[in-house]
């Protein structure tokens, strides 16, 4: 019975296979004979895929716009004119190396007096005459034609100029130029181009973001960020002195919820080197601390940034009384979480609390993701009599965070002592 059933099944299978082959042959012949017609479904699918691939390929490419000589001359004239006005400040500071922040801010103020909108490449100073840029961007958002100009200075001595032109199709054309001073203190052009931006946006927070072309990856990122709307001085001070120095790399000060009643959540040993660098203005020499951080040095640094007793520091810092030091593991490739970090944090507003503390609302920017709020958290600070702040708490804003940077204590990795 089983043998007969197998024979019948085999026969049926061969019959179906033959019918299928016969039915497909005319279709194939017809498809081959009418390749110039519209009856080829395989070609149609292939054409569609090719079209999509071509569109994606084009998105990755810069859309260069040809500039006539007059436009080139006007662009260089504006950039070089601004550079000449900054020449005295630049020349007096460059002798000692990179231009310092005070010099940058001085050059921004020179441009401001001329009615120019000048940005700081260090992102620690407000855009001068921001109102005219803001007005142009709001016109562009409403579908109007608009133009704006932005200059930029930075500590490496590169001066930049951007001319932004928006049409009624919501397209952005960017003319950009960069230049440096020669040894003879003459402006020298480094780059000049005009492009049609792949996309752009003006965020509610006041960030103008455009992507020159579709970014392929982190190494080939095409995003340009410019903060237009200003931040108040308290926000900027807390950002530069209490958030940026620590940030989110290899410590958890801003990556977990904690307050003064839950200090055990913090890894003071991983945090130490970042506070050390801020306190002394230099990086920790890892080689000198192979046997740990000496007791007095560790407690002195931590005590500058936390209102905490020595007993608590010893407990939460895992003090080794036999050695008279605190454990320390230098950052290495095998004792940290490998991941993309936010590009930079900024305090967007501050709130005065009834107990005298200040809560700083921090939103970290990711240039690679094109996001002005990649990670959000709230830092609470207490005031000291000398005007400095101490950390008293942190809360992760999980609802507003696109990504919370991962963290693992260095002591937990295999091989840690």
C-alpha positions as MATLAB code, in Angstrom:
seq = 'XXXXXXXXXXXXXXXXXXXXXXXXXXXXXXXXXXXXXXXXXXXXXXXXXXXXXXXXXXXXXXXXXXXXXXXXXXXXXXXXXXXXXXXXXXXXXXXXXXXXXXXXXXXXXXXXXXXXXXXXXXXXXXXXXXXXXXXXXXXXXXXXXXXXXXXXXXXXXXXXXXXXXXXXXXXXXXXXXXXXXXXXXXXXXXXXXXXXXXXXXXXXXXXXXXXXXXXXXXXXXXXXXXXXXXXXXXXXXXXXXXXXXXXXXXXXXXXXXXXXXXXXXXXXXXXXXXXXXXXXXXXXXXXXXXXXXXXXXXXXXXXXXXXXXXXXXXXXXXXXXXXXXXXXXXXXXXXXXXXXXXXXXXXXXXXXXXXXXXXXXXXXXXXXXXXXXXXXXXXXXXXXXXXXXXXXXXXXXXXXXXXXXXXXXXXXXXXXX';
ca = [
       0.000    0.000    0.000;
       2.794    2.390    0.919;
       4.720    1.486   -2.252;
       1.677    2.079   -4.471;
       0.957    5.363   -2.767;
       4.537    6.446   -3.358;
       4.304    5.575   -7.071;
       1.042    7.501   -7.452;
       2.496   10.479   -5.594;
       5.580   10.466   -7.802;
       3.426   10.364  -10.910;
       1.294   13.248   -9.756;
       4.419   15.236   -8.934;
       5.891   14.673  -12.421;
       2.586   15.611  -14.050;
       2.360   18.876  -12.106;
       5.992   19.700  -12.817;
       5.472   19.157  -16.528;
       2.355   21.331  -16.628;
       4.161   24.060  -14.726;
       7.119   23.992  -17.116;
       4.772   24.135  -20.120;
       2.804   27.068  -18.684;
       5.933   29.077  -17.939;
       7.572   28.620  -21.340;
       5.226   30.845  -23.368;
       5.385   33.516  -20.707;
       9.160   33.429  -20.843;
       9.187   33.530  -24.638;
       6.685   36.354  -24.678;
       8.727   38.232  -22.106;
      11.881   37.748  -24.167;
      10.226   38.675  -27.454;
       8.601   41.789  -26.012;
      11.509   43.159  -24.056;
      10.817   46.624  -25.470;
       7.209   46.529  -24.342;
       5.630   46.800  -20.927;
       4.992   43.144  -20.246;
       8.221   42.327  -18.381;
       7.444   42.144  -14.664;
      11.011   41.106  -13.767;
      12.461   44.108  -15.589;
       9.892   46.395  -13.956;
      10.950   45.298  -10.489;
      14.610   45.639  -11.398;
      14.013   49.101  -12.843;
      12.256   50.145   -9.651;
      15.116   48.920   -7.500;
      17.635   50.641   -9.742;
      15.663   53.865   -9.486;
      15.618   53.661   -5.692;
      19.336   52.899   -5.603;
      20.027   55.820   -7.911;
      17.947   58.141   -5.732;
      19.823   57.010   -2.616;
      23.153   57.379   -4.380;
      22.259   60.915   -5.429;
      21.256   61.776   -1.851;
      24.767   60.874   -0.664;
      26.372   63.207   -3.183;
      26.912   66.912   -2.634;
      24.763   69.000   -4.940;
      27.333   71.579   -5.979;
      26.016   74.827   -7.441;
      28.235   76.781   -9.818;
      29.136   80.293   -8.651;
      29.791   83.178  -11.003;
      32.799   85.434  -10.491;
      30.772   88.234   -8.952;
      29.347   85.942   -6.271;
      32.804   84.572   -5.498;
      34.254   88.067   -5.187;
      31.458   89.271   -2.921;
      31.830   86.229   -0.672;
      35.584   86.666   -0.287;
      35.223   90.406    0.238;
      32.852   89.890    3.167;
      34.956   87.192    4.816;
      38.292   88.970    4.344;
      36.831   92.270    5.541;
      35.731   90.655    8.796;
      39.129   89.005    9.198;
      40.904   92.342    8.755;
      38.787   93.856   11.509;
      39.873   91.011   13.827;
      43.518   91.134   12.801;
      44.888   93.048   15.801;
      43.239   90.785   18.381;
      44.215   87.649   16.499;
      47.836   88.699   16.016;
      48.289   89.583   19.686;
      47.099   86.168   20.895;
      48.268   83.715   18.233;
      51.896   84.164   19.301;
      51.176   81.995   22.327;
      49.471   79.216   20.333;
      45.775   78.766   19.697;
      43.508   81.765   20.101;
      42.038   81.821   23.622;
      38.354   82.189   24.428;
      38.593   85.819   25.511;
      40.114   86.682   22.148;
      37.347   84.799   20.348;
      34.696   86.655   22.288;
      36.452   89.929   21.498;
      36.348   89.171   17.770;
      32.657   88.302   18.036;
      31.987   91.683   19.644;
      33.888   93.434   16.860;
      31.608   91.762   14.340;
      28.573   92.587   16.462;
      29.374   96.308   16.309;
      29.437   96.028   12.522;
      25.967   94.469   12.561;
      27.251   90.980   11.749;
      25.937   87.714   13.166;
      29.040   85.956   14.484;
      29.055   82.528   16.153;
      31.669   80.995   18.446;
      33.108   77.667   17.339;
      33.509   76.701   21.008;
      29.746   77.067   21.506;
      30.268   79.051   24.712;
      29.079   82.460   23.465;
      25.797   83.628   22.027;
      25.400   84.432   18.337;
      25.689   88.193   17.932;
      22.758   90.010   16.314;
      20.845   86.743   16.365;
      17.528   88.523   15.772;
      18.185   89.053   12.065;
      19.013   85.376   11.529;
      16.016   84.264   13.577;
      13.692   86.504   11.540;
      15.014   85.107    8.251;
      14.594   81.522    9.429;
      11.027   82.147   10.563;
      10.248   83.635    7.154;
      11.727   80.529    5.532;
       9.616   78.274    7.749;
       6.499   80.108    6.578;
       7.380   79.436    2.934;
       8.860   82.825    2.085;
      12.099   83.559    0.317;
      14.729   84.565    2.864;
      18.451   85.176    3.274;
      20.825   85.239    6.234;
      24.561   85.512    6.858;
      26.552   83.898    9.660;
      30.244   84.274   10.464;
      32.198   81.981   12.778;
      35.481   82.161   14.693;
      37.270   79.363   16.547;
      40.392   78.639   18.569;
      42.318   77.044   15.682;
      42.295   80.275   13.710;
      39.833   79.359   10.954;
      37.360   82.080    9.994;
      34.129   80.960    8.315;
      31.316   82.649    6.437;
      27.916   81.201    5.495;
      25.339   82.758    3.211;
      21.967   81.034    3.542;
      19.329   81.463    0.840;
      15.870   79.899    1.138;
      13.390   79.702   -1.730;
       9.629   79.166   -1.723;
      10.146   75.428   -2.266;
      11.686   75.255    1.216;
      15.103   74.558   -0.297;
      18.272   75.874    1.309;
      21.259   77.021   -0.728;
      24.442   77.484    1.307;
      27.454   79.449    0.145;
      30.350   78.801    2.507;
      33.924   80.018    2.685;
      36.739   79.516    5.170;
      40.089   81.254    5.448;
      43.130   81.610    7.696;
      45.835   84.197    8.239;
      49.220   83.513    6.668;
      52.482   84.086    8.547;
      52.496   87.539    6.966;
      49.017   88.111    8.472;
      47.261   88.114    5.112;
      43.858   86.386    4.697;
      44.203   83.203    2.644;
      41.234   81.265    1.284;
      40.986   77.623    2.360;
      37.592   76.587    0.980;
      34.793   78.028   -1.133;
      31.645   76.242   -2.291;
      27.936   76.603   -2.887;
      25.558   73.692   -2.359;
      21.912   72.756   -2.266;
      21.440   71.280    1.215;
      19.958   67.795    1.457;
      17.651   68.927    4.270;
      17.394   71.574    6.991;
      15.391   72.471   10.085;
      15.077   75.247   12.646;
      14.228   73.653   15.970;
      12.014   75.176   18.695;
      15.122   75.367   20.900;
      16.774   77.657   18.381;
      19.172   75.347   16.572;
      19.628   75.728   12.835;
      20.626   72.327   11.481;
      21.354   71.473    7.892;
      22.752   68.368    6.258;
      24.997   69.076    3.299;
      24.250   65.621    1.862;
      22.791   62.440    3.302;
      25.279   61.199    5.908;
      26.631   57.711    5.242;
      27.997   57.080    8.743;
      29.607   58.755   11.738;
      32.928   59.246    9.942;
      31.223   60.850    6.941;
      28.737   62.998    8.851;
      27.372   65.959    6.903;
      25.445   67.848    9.606;
      26.128   71.501   10.391;
      24.802   72.930   13.673;
      24.438   76.589   14.610;
      22.678   77.815   17.749;
      20.729   80.937   16.876;
      18.632   81.699   19.965;
      20.723   82.780   22.984;
      21.242   81.060   26.333;
      21.503   83.079   29.548;
      24.814   83.394   31.359;
      23.863   81.093   34.238;
      23.074   78.306   31.778;
      26.362   78.818   29.991;
      28.398   78.937   33.200;
      26.910   75.733   34.586;
      27.344   74.047   31.204;
      31.020   74.940   30.895;
      32.076   74.499   34.537;
      29.900   71.680   35.845;
      28.508   69.609   32.960;
      31.008   69.621   30.082;
      34.066   68.654   32.219;
      32.339   65.471   33.422;
      29.988   64.741   30.534;
      28.930   61.098   29.941;
      32.118   59.205   29.159;
      33.218   56.464   31.586;
      31.443   57.813   34.661;
      27.840   57.808   35.852;
      27.370   61.187   37.552;
      24.738   62.195   34.984;
      23.613   58.724   33.898;
      21.683   57.574   36.946;
      19.078   58.940   39.347;
      20.649   59.926   42.663;
      20.469   62.442   45.498;
      22.328   63.012   48.754;
      20.529   60.072   50.343;
      21.678   57.631   47.663;
      25.340   58.447   47.078;
      26.102   54.739   46.908;
      24.816   54.841   43.318;
      27.789   56.940   42.215;
      31.145   55.510   41.186;
      33.417   58.131   42.748;
      36.536   56.245   41.656;
      35.557   56.533   37.975;
      34.449   60.145   38.453;
      37.648   61.289   40.158;
      39.824   61.896   37.097;
      37.242   64.168   35.456;
      36.875   66.310   38.576;
      40.670   66.333   38.942;
      41.068   67.738   35.422;
      38.522   70.468   36.097;
      40.050   71.354   39.469;
      43.677   71.521   38.356;
      43.335   72.292   34.656;
      45.310   69.230   33.570;
      44.696   65.557   32.954;
      45.446   62.902   35.521;
      48.720   61.070   34.867;
      47.503   57.489   34.998;
      50.975   56.003   35.334;
      51.487   57.785   38.642;
      48.421   56.181   40.193;
      48.933   52.509   39.496;
      48.618   51.761   43.210;
      45.565   53.960   43.660;
      44.803   57.584   44.521;
      46.408   58.821   47.764;
      43.839   59.409   50.491;
      44.282   63.161   50.939;
      44.349   63.883   47.210;
      41.208   61.871   46.488;
      39.238   63.391   49.357;
      40.372   66.928   48.536;
      39.106   66.753   44.951;
      35.821   65.011   45.758;
      35.206   67.465   48.605;
      35.383   70.403   46.203;
      32.359   69.166   44.261;
      30.254   67.392   46.896;
      29.085   68.410   50.355;
      30.191   65.091   51.802;
      32.011   63.880   54.915;
      35.328   62.048   54.874;
      33.621   58.996   56.343;
      31.170   58.926   53.435;
      33.969   59.354   50.900;
      35.804   56.424   52.457;
      32.677   54.288   52.304;
      31.516   55.117   48.787;
      35.043   55.393   47.380;
      36.023   51.971   48.840;
      39.007   53.310   50.754;
      41.806   50.769   51.286;
      43.147   51.522   54.766;
      46.004   49.043   54.382;
      47.361   50.904   51.347;
      46.187   54.341   52.412;
      44.651   54.931   48.992;
      41.500   54.677   46.906;
      41.250   52.129   44.041;
      41.712   53.543   40.555;
      41.477   51.921   37.122;
      42.663   53.951   34.139;
      40.301   54.013   31.164;
      41.166   51.343   28.608;
      39.532   49.724   25.611;
      38.592   46.670   27.675;
      37.029   48.320   30.700;
      34.460   50.623   29.177;
      31.259   50.392   27.189;
      31.853   51.005   23.489;
      29.148   53.268   22.080;
      28.416   56.564   20.380;
      28.484   59.439   22.872;
      26.453   62.662   22.614;
      28.454   65.378   20.868;
      28.094   67.957   23.632;
      25.696   68.902   26.446;
      24.060   72.252   27.058;
      21.987   73.618   29.930;
      18.862   75.052   28.317;
      17.262   76.532   31.446;
      17.686   76.776   35.212;
      15.172   76.779   38.057;
      15.727   78.275   41.507;
      14.398   75.906   44.172;
      12.941   76.863   47.559;
      15.792   75.176   49.426;
      18.342   77.399   47.706;
      19.503   74.817   45.187;
      19.435   75.242   41.415;
      18.139   72.657   38.962;
      19.820   72.780   35.559;
      17.938   71.187   32.677;
      20.473   69.599   30.357;
      19.888   68.466   26.781;
      22.809   66.796   25.049;
      23.185   67.323   21.310;
      24.136   64.597   18.829;
      25.561   66.054   15.643;
      25.782   62.632   13.976;
      22.085   61.957   14.592;
      21.088   65.513   13.680;
      19.299   65.888   17.031;
      19.341   68.841   19.435;
      18.071   66.619   22.276;
      19.702   63.202   22.139;
      19.860   62.744   25.901;
      18.129   64.786   28.626;
      18.643   64.981   32.377;
      18.282   67.373   35.311;
      21.248   68.260   37.519;
      20.630   69.799   40.941;
      23.385   71.995   42.364;
      23.908   73.580   45.762;
      25.586   76.961   46.247;
      28.643   77.383   48.421;
      29.614   80.575   50.204;
      32.528   81.135   47.814;
      30.166   81.190   44.819;
      30.973   77.712   43.584;
      28.447   74.935   43.152;
      28.389   71.384   44.486;
      26.491   68.454   42.998;
      23.472   67.358   45.044;
      21.472   65.227   42.612;
      20.626   64.078   39.099;
      17.502   62.764   37.399;
      17.427   61.096   33.987;
      14.592   62.367   31.790;
      13.689   59.068   30.169;
      10.680   60.422   28.300;
      12.672   63.075   26.443;
      15.835   61.048   25.895;
      16.343   59.417   22.506;
      19.226   57.374   23.916;
      20.629   56.991   27.432;
      24.398   56.404   27.245;
      25.317   53.027   28.705;
      27.726   52.718   31.599;
      29.451   50.001   33.560;
      31.876   50.582   36.428;
      35.469   49.893   35.448;
      35.981   47.708   38.513;
      33.338   45.280   37.218;
      35.274   44.320   34.107;
      37.285   41.121   34.092;
      40.839   41.709   35.186;
      40.075   44.748   37.339;
      41.856   44.636   40.658;
];
